[in-house]
Tab-separated table of N, CA, C and O and ligand atoms in Angstrom:
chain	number	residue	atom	x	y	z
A	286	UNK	N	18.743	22.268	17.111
A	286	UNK	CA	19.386	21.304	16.203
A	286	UNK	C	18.933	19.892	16.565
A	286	UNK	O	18.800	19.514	17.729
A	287	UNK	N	18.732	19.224	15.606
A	287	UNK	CA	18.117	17.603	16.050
A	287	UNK	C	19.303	17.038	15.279
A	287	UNK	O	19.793	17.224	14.165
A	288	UNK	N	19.660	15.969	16.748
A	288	UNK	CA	20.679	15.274	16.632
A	288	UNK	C	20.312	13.765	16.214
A	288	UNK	O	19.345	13.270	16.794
A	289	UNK	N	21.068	12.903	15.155
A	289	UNK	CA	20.323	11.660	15.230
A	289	UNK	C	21.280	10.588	15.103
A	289	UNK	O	22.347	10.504	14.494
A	290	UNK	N	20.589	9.738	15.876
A	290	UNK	CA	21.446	8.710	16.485
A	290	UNK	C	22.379	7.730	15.197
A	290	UNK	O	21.720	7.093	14.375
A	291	UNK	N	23.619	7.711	15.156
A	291	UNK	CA	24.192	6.528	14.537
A	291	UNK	C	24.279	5.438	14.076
A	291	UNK	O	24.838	4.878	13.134
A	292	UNK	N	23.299	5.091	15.311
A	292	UNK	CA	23.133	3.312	15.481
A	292	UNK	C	21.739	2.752	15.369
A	292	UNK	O	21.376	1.668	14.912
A	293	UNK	N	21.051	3.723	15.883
A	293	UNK	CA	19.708	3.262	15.649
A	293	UNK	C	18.419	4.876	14.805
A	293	UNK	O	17.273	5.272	15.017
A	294	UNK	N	19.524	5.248	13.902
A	294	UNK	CA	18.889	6.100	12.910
A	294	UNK	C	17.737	7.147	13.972
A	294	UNK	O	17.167	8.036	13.340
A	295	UNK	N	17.528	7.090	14.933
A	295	UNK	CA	16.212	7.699	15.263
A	295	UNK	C	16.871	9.008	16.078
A	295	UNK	O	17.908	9.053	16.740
A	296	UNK	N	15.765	10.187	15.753
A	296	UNK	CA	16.560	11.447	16.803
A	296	UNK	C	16.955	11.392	17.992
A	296	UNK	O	16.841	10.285	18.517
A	297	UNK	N	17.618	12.652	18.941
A	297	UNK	CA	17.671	12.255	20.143
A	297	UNK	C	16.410	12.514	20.985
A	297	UNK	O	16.132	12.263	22.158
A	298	UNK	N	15.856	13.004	20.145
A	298	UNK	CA	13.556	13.329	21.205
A	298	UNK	C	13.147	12.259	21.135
A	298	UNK	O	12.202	12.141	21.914
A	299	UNK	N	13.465	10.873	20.305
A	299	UNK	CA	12.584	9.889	20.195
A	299	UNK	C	12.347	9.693	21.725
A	299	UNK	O	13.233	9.871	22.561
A	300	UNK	N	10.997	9.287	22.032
A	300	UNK	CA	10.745	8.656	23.448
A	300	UNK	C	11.104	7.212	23.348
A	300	UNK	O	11.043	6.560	24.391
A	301	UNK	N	11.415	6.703	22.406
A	301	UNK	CA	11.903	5.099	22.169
A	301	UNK	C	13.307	4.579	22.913
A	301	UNK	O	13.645	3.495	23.389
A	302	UNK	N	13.861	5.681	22.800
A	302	UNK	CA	15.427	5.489	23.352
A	302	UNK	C	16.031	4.703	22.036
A	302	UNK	O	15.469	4.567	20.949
A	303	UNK	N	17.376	4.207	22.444
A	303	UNK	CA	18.259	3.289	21.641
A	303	UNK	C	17.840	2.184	21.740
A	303	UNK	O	17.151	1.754	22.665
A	304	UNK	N	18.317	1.440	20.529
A	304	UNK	CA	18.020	0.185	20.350
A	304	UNK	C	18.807	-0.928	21.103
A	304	UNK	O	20.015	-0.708	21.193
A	305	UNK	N	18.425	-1.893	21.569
A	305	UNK	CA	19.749	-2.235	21.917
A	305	UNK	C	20.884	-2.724	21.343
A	305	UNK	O	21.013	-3.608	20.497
A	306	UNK	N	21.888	-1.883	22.035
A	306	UNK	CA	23.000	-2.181	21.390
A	306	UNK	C	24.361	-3.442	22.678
A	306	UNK	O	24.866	-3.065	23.736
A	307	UNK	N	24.447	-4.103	22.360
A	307	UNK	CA	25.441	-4.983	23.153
A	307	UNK	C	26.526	-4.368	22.863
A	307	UNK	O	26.599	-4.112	21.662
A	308	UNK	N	27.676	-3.920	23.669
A	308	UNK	CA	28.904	-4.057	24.066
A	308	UNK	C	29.839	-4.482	24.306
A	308	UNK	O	30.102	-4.877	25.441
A	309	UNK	N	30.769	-4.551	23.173
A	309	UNK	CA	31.941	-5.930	23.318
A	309	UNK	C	33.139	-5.413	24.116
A	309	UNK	O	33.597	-4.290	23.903
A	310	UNK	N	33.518	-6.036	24.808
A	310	UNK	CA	34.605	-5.291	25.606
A	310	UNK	C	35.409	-6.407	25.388
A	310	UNK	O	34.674	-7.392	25.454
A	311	UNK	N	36.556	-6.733	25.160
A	311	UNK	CA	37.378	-8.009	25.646
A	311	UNK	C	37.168	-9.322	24.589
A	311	UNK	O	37.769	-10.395	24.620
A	312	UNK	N	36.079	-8.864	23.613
A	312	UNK	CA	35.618	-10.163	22.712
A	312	UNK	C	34.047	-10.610	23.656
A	312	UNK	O	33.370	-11.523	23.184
A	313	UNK	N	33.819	-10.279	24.276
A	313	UNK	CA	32.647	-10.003	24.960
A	313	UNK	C	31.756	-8.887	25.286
A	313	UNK	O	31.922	-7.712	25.614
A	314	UNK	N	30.679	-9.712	25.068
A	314	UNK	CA	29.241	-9.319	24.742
A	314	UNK	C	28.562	-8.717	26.005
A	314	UNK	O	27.882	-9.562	26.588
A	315	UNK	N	28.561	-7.411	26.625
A	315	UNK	CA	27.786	-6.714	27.670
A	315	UNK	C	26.113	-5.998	27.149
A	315	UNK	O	25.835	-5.437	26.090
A	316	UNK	N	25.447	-6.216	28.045
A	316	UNK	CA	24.516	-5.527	27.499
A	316	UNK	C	24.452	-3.972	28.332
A	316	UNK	O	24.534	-3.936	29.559
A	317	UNK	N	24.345	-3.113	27.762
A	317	UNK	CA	24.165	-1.687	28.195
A	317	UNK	C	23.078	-1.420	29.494
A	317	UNK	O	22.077	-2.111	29.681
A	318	UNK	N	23.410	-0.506	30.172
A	318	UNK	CA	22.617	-0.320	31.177
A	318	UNK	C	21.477	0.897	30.795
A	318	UNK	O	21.557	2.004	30.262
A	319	UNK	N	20.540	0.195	31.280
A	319	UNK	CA	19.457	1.585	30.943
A	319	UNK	C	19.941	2.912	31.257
A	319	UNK	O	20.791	2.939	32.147
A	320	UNK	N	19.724	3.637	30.921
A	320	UNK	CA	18.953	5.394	31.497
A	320	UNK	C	18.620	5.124	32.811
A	320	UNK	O	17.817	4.196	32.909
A	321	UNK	N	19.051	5.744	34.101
A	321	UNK	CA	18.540	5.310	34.901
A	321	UNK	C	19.033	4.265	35.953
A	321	UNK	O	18.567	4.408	37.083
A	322	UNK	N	19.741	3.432	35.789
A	322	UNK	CA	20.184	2.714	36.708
A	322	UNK	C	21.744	2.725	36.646
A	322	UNK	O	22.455	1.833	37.109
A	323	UNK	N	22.328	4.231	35.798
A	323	UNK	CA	24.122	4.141	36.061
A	323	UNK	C	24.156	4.393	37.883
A	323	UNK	O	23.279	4.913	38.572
A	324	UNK	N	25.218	3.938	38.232
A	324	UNK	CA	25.759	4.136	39.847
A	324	UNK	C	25.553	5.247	40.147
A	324	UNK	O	25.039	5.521	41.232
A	325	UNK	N	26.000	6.418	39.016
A	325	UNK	CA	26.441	7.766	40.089
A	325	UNK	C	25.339	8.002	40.780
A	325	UNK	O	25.351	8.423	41.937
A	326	UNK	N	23.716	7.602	39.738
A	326	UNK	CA	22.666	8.463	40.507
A	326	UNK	C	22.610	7.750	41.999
A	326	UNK	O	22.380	8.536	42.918
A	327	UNK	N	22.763	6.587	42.297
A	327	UNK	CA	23.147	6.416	43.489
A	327	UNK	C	24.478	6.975	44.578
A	327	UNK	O	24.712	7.116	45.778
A	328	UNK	N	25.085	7.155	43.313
A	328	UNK	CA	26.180	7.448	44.640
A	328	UNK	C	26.283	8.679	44.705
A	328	UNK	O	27.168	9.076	45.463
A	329	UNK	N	25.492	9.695	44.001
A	329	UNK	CA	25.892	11.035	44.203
A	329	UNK	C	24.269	11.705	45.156
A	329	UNK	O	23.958	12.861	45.440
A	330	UNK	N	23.605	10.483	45.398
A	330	UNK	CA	22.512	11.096	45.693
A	330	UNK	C	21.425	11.943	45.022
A	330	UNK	O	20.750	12.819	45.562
A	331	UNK	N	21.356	11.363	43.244
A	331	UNK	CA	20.881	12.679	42.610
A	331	UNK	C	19.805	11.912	41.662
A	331	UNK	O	20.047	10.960	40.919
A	332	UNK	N	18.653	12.510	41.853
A	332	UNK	CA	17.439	11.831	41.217
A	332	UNK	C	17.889	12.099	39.697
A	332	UNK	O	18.237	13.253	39.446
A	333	UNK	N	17.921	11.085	38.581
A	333	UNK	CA	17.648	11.592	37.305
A	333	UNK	C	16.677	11.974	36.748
A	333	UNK	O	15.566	11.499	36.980
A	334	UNK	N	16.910	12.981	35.834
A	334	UNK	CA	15.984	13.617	34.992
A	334	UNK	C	15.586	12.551	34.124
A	334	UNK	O	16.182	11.495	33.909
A	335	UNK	N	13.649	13.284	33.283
A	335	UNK	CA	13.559	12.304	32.799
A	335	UNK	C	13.563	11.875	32.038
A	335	UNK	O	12.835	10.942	31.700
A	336	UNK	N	14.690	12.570	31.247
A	336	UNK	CA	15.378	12.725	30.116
A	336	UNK	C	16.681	12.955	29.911
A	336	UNK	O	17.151	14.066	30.156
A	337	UNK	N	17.425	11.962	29.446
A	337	UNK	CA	19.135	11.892	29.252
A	337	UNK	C	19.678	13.543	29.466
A	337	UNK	O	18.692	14.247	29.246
A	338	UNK	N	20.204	13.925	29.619
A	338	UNK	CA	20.659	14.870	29.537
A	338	UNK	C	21.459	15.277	28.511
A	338	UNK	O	21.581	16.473	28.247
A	339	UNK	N	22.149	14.217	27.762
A	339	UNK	CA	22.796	14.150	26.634
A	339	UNK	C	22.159	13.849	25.438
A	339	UNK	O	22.008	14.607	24.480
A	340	UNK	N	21.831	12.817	25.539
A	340	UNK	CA	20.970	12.046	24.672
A	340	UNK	C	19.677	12.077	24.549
A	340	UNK	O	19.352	11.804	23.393
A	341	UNK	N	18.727	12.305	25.289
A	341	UNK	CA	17.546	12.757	25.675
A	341	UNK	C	16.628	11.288	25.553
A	341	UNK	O	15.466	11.221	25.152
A	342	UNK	N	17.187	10.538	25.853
A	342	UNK	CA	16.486	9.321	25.722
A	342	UNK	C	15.822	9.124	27.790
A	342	UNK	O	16.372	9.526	28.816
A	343	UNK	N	14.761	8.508	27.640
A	343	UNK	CA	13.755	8.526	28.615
A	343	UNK	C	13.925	7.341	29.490
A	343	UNK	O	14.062	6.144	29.239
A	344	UNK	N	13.867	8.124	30.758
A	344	UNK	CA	14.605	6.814	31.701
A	344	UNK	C	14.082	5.332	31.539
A	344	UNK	O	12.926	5.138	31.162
A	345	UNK	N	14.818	4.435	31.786
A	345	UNK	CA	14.393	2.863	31.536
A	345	UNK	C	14.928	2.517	29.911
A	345	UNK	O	15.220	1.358	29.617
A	346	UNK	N	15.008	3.465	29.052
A	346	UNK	CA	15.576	2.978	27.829
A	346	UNK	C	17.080	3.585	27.382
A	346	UNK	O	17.634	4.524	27.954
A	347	UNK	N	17.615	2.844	26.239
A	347	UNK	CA	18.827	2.524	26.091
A	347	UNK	C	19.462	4.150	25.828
A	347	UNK	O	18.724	5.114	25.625
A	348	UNK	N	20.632	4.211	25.867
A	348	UNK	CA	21.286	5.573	25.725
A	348	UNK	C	21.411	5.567	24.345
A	348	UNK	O	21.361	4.406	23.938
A	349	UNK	N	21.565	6.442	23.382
A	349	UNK	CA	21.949	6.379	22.434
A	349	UNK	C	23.945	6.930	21.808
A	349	UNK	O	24.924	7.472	22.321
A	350	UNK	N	23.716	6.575	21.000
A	350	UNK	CA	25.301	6.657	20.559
A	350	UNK	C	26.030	7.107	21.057
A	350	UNK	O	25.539	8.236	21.043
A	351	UNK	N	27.457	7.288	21.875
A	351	UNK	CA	28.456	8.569	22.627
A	351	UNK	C	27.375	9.280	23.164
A	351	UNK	O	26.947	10.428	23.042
A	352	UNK	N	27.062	8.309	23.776
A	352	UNK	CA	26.019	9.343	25.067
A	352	UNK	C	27.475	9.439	26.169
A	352	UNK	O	28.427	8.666	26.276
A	353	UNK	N	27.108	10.914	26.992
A	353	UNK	CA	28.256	11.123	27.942
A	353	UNK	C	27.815	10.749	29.249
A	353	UNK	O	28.372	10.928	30.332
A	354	UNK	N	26.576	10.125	28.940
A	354	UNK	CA	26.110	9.419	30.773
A	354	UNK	C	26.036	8.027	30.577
A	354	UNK	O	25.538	7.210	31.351
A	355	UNK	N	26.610	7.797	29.401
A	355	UNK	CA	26.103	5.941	29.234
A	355	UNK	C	27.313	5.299	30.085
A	355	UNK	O	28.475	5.645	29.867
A	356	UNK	N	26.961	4.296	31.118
A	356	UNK	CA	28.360	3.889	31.914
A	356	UNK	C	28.549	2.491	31.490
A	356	UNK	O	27.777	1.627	31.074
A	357	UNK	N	30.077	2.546	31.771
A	357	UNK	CA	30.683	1.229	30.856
A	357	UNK	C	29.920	-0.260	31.863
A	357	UNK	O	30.006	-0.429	33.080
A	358	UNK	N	29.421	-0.885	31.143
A	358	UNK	CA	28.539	-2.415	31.794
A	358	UNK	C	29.928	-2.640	32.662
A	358	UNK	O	29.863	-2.521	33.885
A	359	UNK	N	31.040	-2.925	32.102
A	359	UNK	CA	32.294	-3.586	33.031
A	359	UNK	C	32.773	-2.559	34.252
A	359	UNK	O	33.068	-3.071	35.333
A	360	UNK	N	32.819	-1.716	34.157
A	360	UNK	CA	33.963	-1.441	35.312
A	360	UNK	C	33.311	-0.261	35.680
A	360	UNK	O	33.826	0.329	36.630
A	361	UNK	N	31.988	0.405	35.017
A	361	UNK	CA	31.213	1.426	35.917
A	361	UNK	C	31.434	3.011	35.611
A	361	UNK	O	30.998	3.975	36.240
A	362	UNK	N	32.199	2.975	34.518
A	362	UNK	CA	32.995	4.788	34.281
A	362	UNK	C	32.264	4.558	33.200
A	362	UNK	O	31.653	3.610	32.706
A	363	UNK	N	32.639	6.456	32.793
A	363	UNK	CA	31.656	6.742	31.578
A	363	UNK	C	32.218	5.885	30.858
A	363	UNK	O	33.300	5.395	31.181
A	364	UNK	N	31.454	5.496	29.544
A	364	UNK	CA	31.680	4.550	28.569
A	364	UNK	C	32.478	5.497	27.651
A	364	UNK	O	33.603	5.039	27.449
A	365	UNK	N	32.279	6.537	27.103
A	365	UNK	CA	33.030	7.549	25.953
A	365	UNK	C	34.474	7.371	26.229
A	365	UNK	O	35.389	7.187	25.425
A	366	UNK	N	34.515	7.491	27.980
A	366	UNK	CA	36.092	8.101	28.018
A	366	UNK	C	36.985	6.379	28.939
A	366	UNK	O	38.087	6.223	29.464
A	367	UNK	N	36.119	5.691	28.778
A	367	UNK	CA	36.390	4.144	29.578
A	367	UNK	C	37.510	3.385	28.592
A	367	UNK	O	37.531	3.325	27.363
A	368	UNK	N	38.518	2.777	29.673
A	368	UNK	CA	39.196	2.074	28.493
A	368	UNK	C	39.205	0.843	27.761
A	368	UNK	O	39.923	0.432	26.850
A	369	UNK	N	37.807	0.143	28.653
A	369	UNK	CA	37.490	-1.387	28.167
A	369	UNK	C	37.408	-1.423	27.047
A	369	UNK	O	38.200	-2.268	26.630
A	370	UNK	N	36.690	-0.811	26.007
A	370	UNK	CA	36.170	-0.527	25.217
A	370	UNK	C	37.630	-0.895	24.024
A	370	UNK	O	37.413	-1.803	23.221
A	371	UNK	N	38.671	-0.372	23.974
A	371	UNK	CA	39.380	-0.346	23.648
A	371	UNK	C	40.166	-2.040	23.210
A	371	UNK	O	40.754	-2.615	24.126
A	372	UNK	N	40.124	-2.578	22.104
A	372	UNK	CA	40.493	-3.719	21.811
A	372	UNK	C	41.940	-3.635	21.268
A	372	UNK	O	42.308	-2.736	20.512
A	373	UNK	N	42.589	-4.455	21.627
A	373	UNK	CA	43.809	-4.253	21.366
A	373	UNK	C	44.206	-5.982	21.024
A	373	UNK	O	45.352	-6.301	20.705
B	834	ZN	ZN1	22.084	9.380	27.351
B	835	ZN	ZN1	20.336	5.511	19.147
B	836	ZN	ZN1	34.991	0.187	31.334
């Protein structure tokens, strides 16, 4: 099944990754962290693949839409299930 992205129309095989997308948390503007440089792979000791696992976007570029490895720019947890995100 080819999944395609929301935000930046393109599948999840593109080798392009996501476009960038900024992140408003708070009325503020975060920019997303690549593929590749979330914490866990540091803190769990675990080389990433070189390809999202979710998203299949290619390390160094942007995650695409409800990716489940994209981590929140502010506070470091997944972004899907993070509560910054949340404007109130
Ligand atoms: Zn991803
Ligand atoms: Zn996308
Ligand atoms: Zn957060």
């Amino acid at each position: 099944m080819i999944r395609q992205c929301k935000a930046c129309k393109r599948t999840h095989q593109s080798p392009k990754g996501c476009m960038l997308r900024p992140m408003k948390i708070k009325g503020i503007e975060y920019l997303p962290l690549p593929y590749g440089k979330e914490a866990a792979w540091e803190l769990y000791k675990i080389t990433p693949e070189p390809n999202c696992r979710d998203c299949g976007t290619p390390l160094g570029k942007y995650h695409h839409l409800n990716c489940c490895v994209e981590q929140c720019p502010l506070c470091g947890e997944q972004w899907i299930t993070c509560k910054c995100k949340v404007d109130k």
